[in-house]
């Protein structure tokens, strides 16, 4: 299927006809097929060729090059590709890809322990997304989390330096109040538990406890909703237990 799509794209490009939107739709479909198959070599090949023939914008192509490289443990290449994607997608006005690549890049740097680098990457991207009123997505909230944890780790544990984390929490609460959906609760619970992981990893143990308590509060609210998934609540309770184990920080941090 992927090979057939790629051949079709090459024919369209070579013959000089075909609607540009159709080409881009086929490119997206080919990439998504490779993504679902976890065929990272294929993603690398597709992203490179589709960007070269103009079927995929540079920002989006380099996002996928970074994603596939990261999954293959080629972190330096992933860092380069995501940096390039951030720059290109900003120029192209593609705020969705800009946020996705920025979030992935900030996570990679945070996991590596480069807290200053995370702050340098995340801060201007957050400002740009807010300026463009693109500050309601999961990628934006994740950026707030990476920025907030690294800011606290570098600049101290004062309340003033927890601003990114508090803003992420407020965004989750806004989403719950607006949508009242299971998805909004689950996103918030997962986000707060991830904050606890990140605080634990950066040795901010009191903050870890504080965020676990907030997560537990949201989980209690979720448990009072009709037709909930018992397996989901069990899974989250297990994640809380891991977050409270100070040794868990040495095992690494969650990756998106």
PDB file of C-alpha atoms in Angstrom:
ATOM      1  CA  UNK A   1       0.000   0.000   0.000  1.00  0.00           C
ATOM      2  CA  UNK A   2       2.723   2.489   0.983  1.00  0.00           C
ATOM      3  CA  UNK A   3       4.785   1.597  -2.100  1.00  0.00           C
ATOM      4  CA  UNK A   4       1.758   2.154  -4.350  1.00  0.00           C
ATOM      5  CA  UNK A   5       1.081   5.552  -2.792  1.00  0.00           C
ATOM      6  CA  UNK A   6       4.704   6.581  -3.221  1.00  0.00           C
ATOM      7  CA  UNK A   7       4.689   5.470  -6.864  1.00  0.00           C
ATOM      8  CA  UNK A   8       1.538   7.485  -7.448  1.00  0.00           C
ATOM      9  CA  UNK A   9       3.133  10.574  -5.938  1.00  0.00           C
ATOM     10  CA  UNK A  10       6.228  10.167  -8.107  1.00  0.00           C
ATOM     11  CA  UNK A  11       4.118   9.849 -11.252  1.00  0.00           C
ATOM     12  CA  UNK A  12       2.144  12.968 -10.391  1.00  0.00           C
ATOM     13  CA  UNK A  13       5.328  14.905  -9.720  1.00  0.00           C
ATOM     14  CA  UNK A  14       7.073  13.611 -12.846  1.00  0.00           C
ATOM     15  CA  UNK A  15       4.192  14.281 -15.223  1.00  0.00           C
ATOM     16  CA  UNK A  16       3.693  17.775 -13.897  1.00  0.00           C
ATOM     17  CA  UNK A  17      -0.009  17.379 -13.223  1.00  0.00           C
ATOM     18  CA  UNK A  18      -2.280  16.531 -10.384  1.00  0.00           C
ATOM     19  CA  UNK A  19      -3.793  18.732  -7.781  1.00  0.00           C
ATOM     20  CA  UNK A  20      -1.351  19.936  -5.107  1.00  0.00           C
ATOM     21  CA  UNK A  21      -3.847  19.236  -2.351  1.00  0.00           C
ATOM     22  CA  UNK A  22      -4.270  15.670  -3.594  1.00  0.00           C
ATOM     23  CA  UNK A  23      -0.495  15.200  -3.595  1.00  0.00           C
ATOM     24  CA  UNK A  24      -0.274  16.399  -0.021  1.00  0.00           C
ATOM     25  CA  UNK A  25      -3.162  14.175   1.051  1.00  0.00           C
ATOM     26  CA  UNK A  26      -1.421  11.161  -0.487  1.00  0.00           C
ATOM     27  CA  UNK A  27       1.829  12.150   1.227  1.00  0.00           C
ATOM     28  CA  UNK A  28       0.085  12.361   4.613  1.00  0.00           C
ATOM     29  CA  UNK A  29      -1.564   8.998   4.031  1.00  0.00           C
ATOM     30  CA  UNK A  30       1.727   7.329   3.086  1.00  0.00           C
ATOM     31  CA  UNK A  31       3.476   8.706   6.176  1.00  0.00           C
ATOM     32  CA  UNK A  32       0.598   7.674   8.453  1.00  0.00           C
ATOM     33  CA  UNK A  33       0.638   4.134   7.072  1.00  0.00           C
ATOM     34  CA  UNK A  34       4.355   3.859   7.843  1.00  0.00           C
ATOM     35  CA  UNK A  35       3.769   5.411  11.273  1.00  0.00           C
ATOM     36  CA  UNK A  36       1.061   2.874  12.151  1.00  0.00           C
ATOM     37  CA  UNK A  37       3.350   0.064  10.985  1.00  0.00           C
ATOM     38  CA  UNK A  38       6.206   1.499  13.103  1.00  0.00           C
ATOM     39  CA  UNK A  39       8.372   1.315  10.005  1.00  0.00           C
ATOM     40  CA  UNK A  40      10.839   4.027  10.938  1.00  0.00           C
ATOM     41  CA  UNK A  41      13.184   3.418   8.012  1.00  0.00           C
ATOM     42  CA  UNK A  42      10.226   3.887   5.686  1.00  0.00           C
ATOM     43  CA  UNK A  43       9.251   7.115   7.443  1.00  0.00           C
ATOM     44  CA  UNK A  44      12.781   8.427   6.893  1.00  0.00           C
ATOM     45  CA  UNK A  45      12.667   7.522   3.200  1.00  0.00           C
ATOM     46  CA  UNK A  46       9.207   8.973   2.667  1.00  0.00           C
ATOM     47  CA  UNK A  47       9.800  12.215   4.557  1.00  0.00           C
ATOM     48  CA  UNK A  48      12.992  12.881   2.613  1.00  0.00           C
ATOM     49  CA  UNK A  49      11.518  12.120  -0.817  1.00  0.00           C
ATOM     50  CA  UNK A  50       8.183  13.853  -0.205  1.00  0.00           C
ATOM     51  CA  UNK A  51       9.891  17.046   0.951  1.00  0.00           C
ATOM     52  CA  UNK A  52      12.247  16.936  -2.028  1.00  0.00           C
ATOM     53  CA  UNK A  53       9.438  16.668  -4.614  1.00  0.00           C
ATOM     54  CA  UNK A  54       7.283  19.271  -2.858  1.00  0.00           C
ATOM     55  CA  UNK A  55       4.527  16.901  -1.721  1.00  0.00           C
ATOM     56  CA  UNK A  56       5.198  17.747   1.928  1.00  0.00           C
ATOM     57  CA  UNK A  57       6.242  21.044   3.496  1.00  0.00           C
ATOM     58  CA  UNK A  58       9.732  21.205   4.956  1.00  0.00           C
ATOM     59  CA  UNK A  59       8.522  21.749   8.528  1.00  0.00           C
ATOM     60  CA  UNK A  60       6.300  18.677   8.505  1.00  0.00           C
ATOM     61  CA  UNK A  61       8.859  16.496   6.692  1.00  0.00           C
ATOM     62  CA  UNK A  62      11.558  17.364   9.208  1.00  0.00           C
ATOM     63  CA  UNK A  63       9.144  16.656  12.070  1.00  0.00           C
ATOM     64  CA  UNK A  64       8.809  13.095  10.753  1.00  0.00           C
ATOM     65  CA  UNK A  65      12.548  12.780  10.166  1.00  0.00           C
ATOM     66  CA  UNK A  66      13.056  13.755  13.800  1.00  0.00           C
ATOM     67  CA  UNK A  67      10.368  11.378  15.020  1.00  0.00           C
ATOM     68  CA  UNK A  68      11.806   8.362  13.165  1.00  0.00           C
ATOM     69  CA  UNK A  69      15.366   9.211  14.231  1.00  0.00           C
ATOM     70  CA  UNK A  70      14.295   9.494  17.866  1.00  0.00           C
ATOM     71  CA  UNK A  71      12.583   6.090  17.731  1.00  0.00           C
ATOM     72  CA  UNK A  72      15.810   4.632  16.353  1.00  0.00           C
ATOM     73  CA  UNK A  73      17.764   6.104  19.303  1.00  0.00           C
ATOM     74  CA  UNK A  74      19.552   8.607  17.063  1.00  0.00           C
ATOM     75  CA  UNK A  75      19.004  11.509  19.432  1.00  0.00           C
ATOM     76  CA  UNK A  76      21.480  13.957  17.901  1.00  0.00           C
ATOM     77  CA  UNK A  77      19.884  13.542  14.489  1.00  0.00           C
ATOM     78  CA  UNK A  78      16.409  13.919  16.029  1.00  0.00           C
ATOM     79  CA  UNK A  79      17.544  17.129  17.733  1.00  0.00           C
ATOM     80  CA  UNK A  80      18.828  18.526  14.428  1.00  0.00           C
ATOM     81  CA  UNK A  81      15.674  17.588  12.520  1.00  0.00           C
ATOM     82  CA  UNK A  82      13.290  18.992  15.128  1.00  0.00           C
ATOM     83  CA  UNK A  83      15.309  22.210  15.382  1.00  0.00           C
ATOM     84  CA  UNK A  84      15.053  22.544  11.610  1.00  0.00           C
ATOM     85  CA  UNK A  85      11.337  21.760  11.701  1.00  0.00           C
ATOM     86  CA  UNK A  86      10.697  24.449  14.323  1.00  0.00           C
ATOM     87  CA  UNK A  87      12.415  27.068  12.166  1.00  0.00           C
ATOM     88  CA  UNK A  88      10.785  25.952   8.906  1.00  0.00           C
ATOM     89  CA  UNK A  89       7.249  25.525  10.253  1.00  0.00           C
ATOM     90  CA  UNK A  90       7.384  28.976  11.866  1.00  0.00           C
ATOM     91  CA  UNK A  91       8.298  30.481   8.493  1.00  0.00           C
ATOM     92  CA  UNK A  92       5.542  28.449   6.816  1.00  0.00           C
ATOM     93  CA  UNK A  93       2.968  29.554   9.405  1.00  0.00           C
ATOM     94  CA  UNK A  94       2.221  25.942  10.357  1.00  0.00           C
ATOM     95  CA  UNK A  95       1.639  26.388  14.080  1.00  0.00           C
ATOM     96  CA  UNK A  96       0.511  22.777  14.573  1.00  0.00           C
ATOM     97  CA  UNK A  97       3.827  21.356  13.355  1.00  0.00           C
ATOM     98  CA  UNK A  98       5.701  24.183  15.097  1.00  0.00           C
ATOM     99  CA  UNK A  99       4.159  23.134  18.412  1.00  0.00           C
ATOM    100  CA  UNK A 100       4.644  19.399  17.794  1.00  0.00           C
ATOM    101  CA  UNK A 101       8.313  19.711  16.900  1.00  0.00           C
ATOM    102  CA  UNK A 102       8.919  22.186  19.705  1.00  0.00           C
ATOM    103  CA  UNK A 103       7.310  19.848  22.221  1.00  0.00           C
ATOM    104  CA  UNK A 104       9.313  16.843  21.005  1.00  0.00           C
ATOM    105  CA  UNK A 105      12.550  18.829  21.042  1.00  0.00           C
ATOM    106  CA  UNK A 106      11.954  20.208  24.539  1.00  0.00           C
ATOM    107  CA  UNK A 107      11.158  16.717  25.825  1.00  0.00           C
ATOM    108  CA  UNK A 108      14.337  15.284  24.290  1.00  0.00           C
ATOM    109  CA  UNK A 109      16.489  17.976  25.913  1.00  0.00           C
ATOM    110  CA  UNK A 110      14.728  17.622  29.265  1.00  0.00           C
ATOM    111  CA  UNK A 111      15.197  13.846  29.277  1.00  0.00           C
ATOM    112  CA  UNK A 112      18.878  14.366  28.457  1.00  0.00           C
ATOM    113  CA  UNK A 113      19.196  16.626  31.488  1.00  0.00           C
ATOM    114  CA  UNK A 114      19.830  19.784  29.469  1.00  0.00           C
ATOM    115  CA  UNK A 115      17.505  21.970  31.516  1.00  0.00           C
ATOM    116  CA  UNK A 116      18.934  25.285  30.315  1.00  0.00           C
ATOM    117  CA  UNK A 117      18.581  24.095  26.723  1.00  0.00           C
ATOM    118  CA  UNK A 118      14.974  23.107  27.355  1.00  0.00           C
ATOM    119  CA  UNK A 119      14.211  26.576  28.689  1.00  0.00           C
ATOM    120  CA  UNK A 120      15.892  28.253  25.698  1.00  0.00           C
ATOM    121  CA  UNK A 121      13.856  26.146  23.276  1.00  0.00           C
ATOM    122  CA  UNK A 122      10.497  26.213  25.045  1.00  0.00           C
ATOM    123  CA  UNK A 123      10.242  29.846  26.124  1.00  0.00           C
ATOM    124  CA  UNK A 124      10.093  31.517  22.673  1.00  0.00           C
ATOM    125  CA  UNK A 125       7.878  28.761  21.246  1.00  0.00           C
ATOM    126  CA  UNK A 126       5.379  29.204  24.084  1.00  0.00           C
ATOM    127  CA  UNK A 127       5.379  32.960  23.505  1.00  0.00           C
ATOM    128  CA  UNK A 128       4.788  32.511  19.769  1.00  0.00           C
ATOM    129  CA  UNK A 129       1.939  30.030  20.289  1.00  0.00           C
ATOM    130  CA  UNK A 130       0.290  32.410  22.754  1.00  0.00           C
ATOM    131  CA  UNK A 131       0.725  35.303  20.327  1.00  0.00           C
ATOM    132  CA  UNK A 132      -0.935  33.235  17.588  1.00  0.00           C
ATOM    133  CA  UNK A 133      -3.685  32.075  20.007  1.00  0.00           C
ATOM    134  CA  UNK A 134      -2.627  28.442  19.533  1.00  0.00           C
ATOM    135  CA  UNK A 135      -2.290  27.782  23.254  1.00  0.00           C
ATOM    136  CA  UNK A 136      -5.006  25.179  23.829  1.00  0.00           C
ATOM    137  CA  UNK A 137      -3.378  22.079  22.336  1.00  0.00           C
ATOM    138  CA  UNK A 138      -1.755  19.120  24.109  1.00  0.00           C
ATOM    139  CA  UNK A 139       1.611  20.068  22.604  1.00  0.00           C
ATOM    140  CA  UNK A 140       1.375  23.560  24.087  1.00  0.00           C
ATOM    141  CA  UNK A 141       0.507  22.154  27.531  1.00  0.00           C
ATOM    142  CA  UNK A 142       3.360  19.627  27.301  1.00  0.00           C
ATOM    143  CA  UNK A 143       5.745  22.473  26.481  1.00  0.00           C
ATOM    144  CA  UNK A 144       4.535  24.265  29.604  1.00  0.00           C
ATOM    145  CA  UNK A 145       5.313  21.141  31.631  1.00  0.00           C
ATOM    146  CA  UNK A 146       8.848  20.710  30.254  1.00  0.00           C
ATOM    147  CA  UNK A 147       9.535  24.426  30.633  1.00  0.00           C
ATOM    148  CA  UNK A 148       8.120  24.595  34.165  1.00  0.00           C
ATOM    149  CA  UNK A 149      10.013  21.577  35.481  1.00  0.00           C
ATOM    150  CA  UNK A 150      13.311  22.696  33.994  1.00  0.00           C
ATOM    151  CA  UNK A 151      12.791  26.264  35.143  1.00  0.00           C
ATOM    152  CA  UNK A 152      12.236  25.042  38.704  1.00  0.00           C
ATOM    153  CA  UNK A 153      15.253  22.723  38.529  1.00  0.00           C
ATOM    154  CA  UNK A 154      17.574  25.473  37.266  1.00  0.00           C
ATOM    155  CA  UNK A 155      16.262  28.539  39.034  1.00  0.00           C
ATOM    156  CA  UNK A 156      15.148  27.070  42.325  1.00  0.00           C
ATOM    157  CA  UNK A 157      11.960  25.685  43.839  1.00  0.00           C
ATOM    158  CA  UNK A 158      10.250  28.965  44.655  1.00  0.00           C
ATOM    159  CA  UNK A 159       6.613  29.378  43.757  1.00  0.00           C
ATOM    160  CA  UNK A 160       7.601  32.031  41.222  1.00  0.00           C
ATOM    161  CA  UNK A 161       9.543  29.426  39.257  1.00  0.00           C
ATOM    162  CA  UNK A 162       6.629  26.986  39.070  1.00  0.00           C
ATOM    163  CA  UNK A 163       4.719  29.263  36.707  1.00  0.00           C
ATOM    164  CA  UNK A 164       4.854  26.915  33.701  1.00  0.00           C
ATOM    165  CA  UNK A 165       3.486  24.014  35.738  1.00  0.00           C
ATOM    166  CA  UNK A 166       0.690  26.091  37.224  1.00  0.00           C
ATOM    167  CA  UNK A 167      -0.266  27.364  33.772  1.00  0.00           C
ATOM    168  CA  UNK A 168      -0.384  23.782  32.469  1.00  0.00           C
ATOM    169  CA  UNK A 169      -2.667  22.832  35.365  1.00  0.00           C
ATOM    170  CA  UNK A 170      -4.942  25.786  34.661  1.00  0.00           C
ATOM    171  CA  UNK A 171      -5.165  24.814  30.975  1.00  0.00           C
ATOM    172  CA  UNK A 172      -6.267  21.314  31.928  1.00  0.00           C
ATOM    173  CA  UNK A 173      -8.907  22.667  34.326  1.00  0.00           C
ATOM    174  CA  UNK A 174     -10.176  25.048  31.646  1.00  0.00           C
ATOM    175  CA  UNK A 175     -10.538  22.118  29.250  1.00  0.00           C
ATOM    176  CA  UNK A 176     -12.461  20.093  31.842  1.00  0.00           C
ATOM    177  CA  UNK A 177     -14.791  22.987  32.644  1.00  0.00           C
ATOM    178  CA  UNK A 178     -15.386  23.660  28.958  1.00  0.00           C
ATOM    179  CA  UNK A 179     -15.955  20.104  27.741  1.00  0.00           C
ATOM    180  CA  UNK A 180     -16.938  18.030  30.814  1.00  0.00           C
ATOM    181  CA  UNK A 181     -15.741  14.956  28.902  1.00  0.00           C
ATOM    182  CA  UNK A 182     -13.918  11.778  29.856  1.00  0.00           C
ATOM    183  CA  UNK A 183     -11.169  12.752  27.407  1.00  0.00           C
ATOM    184  CA  UNK A 184     -10.642  16.089  29.172  1.00  0.00           C
ATOM    185  CA  UNK A 185     -10.326  14.343  32.542  1.00  0.00           C
ATOM    186  CA  UNK A 186      -7.974  11.685  31.189  1.00  0.00           C
ATOM    187  CA  UNK A 187      -5.750  14.253  29.486  1.00  0.00           C
ATOM    188  CA  UNK A 188      -5.574  16.265  32.702  1.00  0.00           C
ATOM    189  CA  UNK A 189      -4.853  13.254  34.920  1.00  0.00           C
ATOM    190  CA  UNK A 190      -2.138  12.035  32.539  1.00  0.00           C
ATOM    191  CA  UNK A 191      -0.676  15.538  32.308  1.00  0.00           C
ATOM    192  CA  UNK A 192      -0.528  16.034  36.074  1.00  0.00           C
ATOM    193  CA  UNK A 193       0.967  12.596  36.616  1.00  0.00           C
ATOM    194  CA  UNK A 194       3.626  13.442  34.017  1.00  0.00           C
ATOM    195  CA  UNK A 195       4.391  16.627  35.943  1.00  0.00           C
ATOM    196  CA  UNK A 196       4.929  14.458  39.031  1.00  0.00           C
ATOM    197  CA  UNK A 197       7.311  12.237  37.060  1.00  0.00           C
ATOM    198  CA  UNK A 198       9.276  15.223  35.783  1.00  0.00           C
ATOM    199  CA  UNK A 199       9.489  16.835  39.225  1.00  0.00           C
ATOM    200  CA  UNK A 200      10.667  13.517  40.639  1.00  0.00           C
ATOM    201  CA  UNK A 201      13.276  13.150  37.906  1.00  0.00           C
ATOM    202  CA  UNK A 202      14.650  16.627  38.621  1.00  0.00           C
ATOM    203  CA  UNK A 203      14.775  15.794  42.364  1.00  0.00           C
ATOM    204  CA  UNK A 204      11.966  18.173  43.344  1.00  0.00           C
ATOM    205  CA  UNK A 205      10.451  15.670  45.729  1.00  0.00           C
ATOM    206  CA  UNK A 206       8.067  17.947  47.621  1.00  0.00           C
ATOM    207  CA  UNK A 207       6.663  19.185  44.338  1.00  0.00           C
ATOM    208  CA  UNK A 208       6.247  15.558  43.266  1.00  0.00           C
ATOM    209  CA  UNK A 209       4.020  14.931  46.288  1.00  0.00           C
ATOM    210  CA  UNK A 210       2.031  18.113  45.633  1.00  0.00           C
ATOM    211  CA  UNK A 211       1.316  17.144  42.013  1.00  0.00           C
ATOM    212  CA  UNK A 212       0.421  13.569  42.901  1.00  0.00           C
ATOM    213  CA  UNK A 213      -2.176  14.943  45.345  1.00  0.00           C
ATOM    214  CA  UNK A 214      -3.642  17.162  42.629  1.00  0.00           C
ATOM    215  CA  UNK A 215      -3.747  14.193  40.255  1.00  0.00           C
ATOM    216  CA  UNK A 216      -5.489  12.096  42.897  1.00  0.00           C
ATOM    217  CA  UNK A 217      -8.070  14.869  43.339  1.00  0.00           C
ATOM    218  CA  UNK A 218      -8.896  14.818  39.636  1.00  0.00           C
ATOM    219  CA  UNK A 219      -8.992  11.022  39.653  1.00  0.00           C
ATOM    220  CA  UNK A 220     -11.508  11.117  42.529  1.00  0.00           C
ATOM    221  CA  UNK A 221     -13.691  13.478  40.481  1.00  0.00           C
ATOM    222  CA  UNK A 222     -13.394  11.162  37.489  1.00  0.00           C
ATOM    223  CA  UNK A 223     -14.416   8.147  39.602  1.00  0.00           C
ATOM    224  CA  UNK A 224     -17.760   9.828  40.357  1.00  0.00           C
ATOM    225  CA  UNK A 225     -18.608  10.069  36.667  1.00  0.00           C
ATOM    226  CA  UNK A 226     -21.040   7.528  35.145  1.00  0.00           C
ATOM    227  CA  UNK A 227     -19.723   4.567  33.130  1.00  0.00           C
ATOM    228  CA  UNK A 228     -16.056   5.034  33.952  1.00  0.00           C
ATOM    229  CA  UNK A 229     -13.349   2.513  33.087  1.00  0.00           C
ATOM    230  CA  UNK A 230     -12.175   0.740  36.293  1.00  0.00           C
ATOM    231  CA  UNK A 231      -8.989  -0.417  34.535  1.00  0.00           C
ATOM    232  CA  UNK A 232      -8.102   3.213  33.818  1.00  0.00           C
ATOM    233  CA  UNK A 233      -8.303   4.241  37.469  1.00  0.00           C
ATOM    234  CA  UNK A 234      -6.214   1.216  38.496  1.00  0.00           C
ATOM    235  CA  UNK A 235      -3.561   2.156  35.960  1.00  0.00           C
ATOM    236  CA  UNK A 236      -3.394   5.736  37.219  1.00  0.00           C
ATOM    237  CA  UNK A 237      -3.108   4.623  40.843  1.00  0.00           C
ATOM    238  CA  UNK A 238      -0.144   2.484  39.811  1.00  0.00           C
ATOM    239  CA  UNK A 239       1.435   5.492  38.109  1.00  0.00           C
ATOM    240  CA  UNK A 240       0.979   7.529  41.303  1.00  0.00           C
ATOM    241  CA  UNK A 241       2.812   4.831  43.259  1.00  0.00           C
ATOM    242  CA  UNK A 242       5.724   4.974  40.826  1.00  0.00           C
ATOM    243  CA  UNK A 243       5.788   8.774  41.024  1.00  0.00           C
ATOM    244  CA  UNK A 244       6.106   8.590  44.807  1.00  0.00           C
ATOM    245  CA  UNK A 245       9.116   6.264  44.589  1.00  0.00           C
ATOM    246  CA  UNK A 246      12.130   8.548  44.600  1.00  0.00           C
ATOM    247  CA  UNK A 247      14.215   5.882  42.923  1.00  0.00           C
ATOM    248  CA  UNK A 248      11.949   5.939  39.909  1.00  0.00           C
ATOM    249  CA  UNK A 249      13.658   9.094  38.694  1.00  0.00           C
ATOM    250  CA  UNK A 250      16.751   7.124  37.849  1.00  0.00           C
ATOM    251  CA  UNK A 251      14.798   4.937  35.447  1.00  0.00           C
ATOM    252  CA  UNK A 252      14.140   7.810  33.096  1.00  0.00           C
ATOM    253  CA  UNK A 253      11.305  10.101  32.233  1.00  0.00           C
ATOM    254  CA  UNK A 254       8.164   9.455  30.160  1.00  0.00           C
ATOM    255  CA  UNK A 255       8.451  10.081  26.434  1.00  0.00           C
ATOM    256  CA  UNK A 256       5.551  11.206  24.229  1.00  0.00           C
TER     257      UNK A 256
END
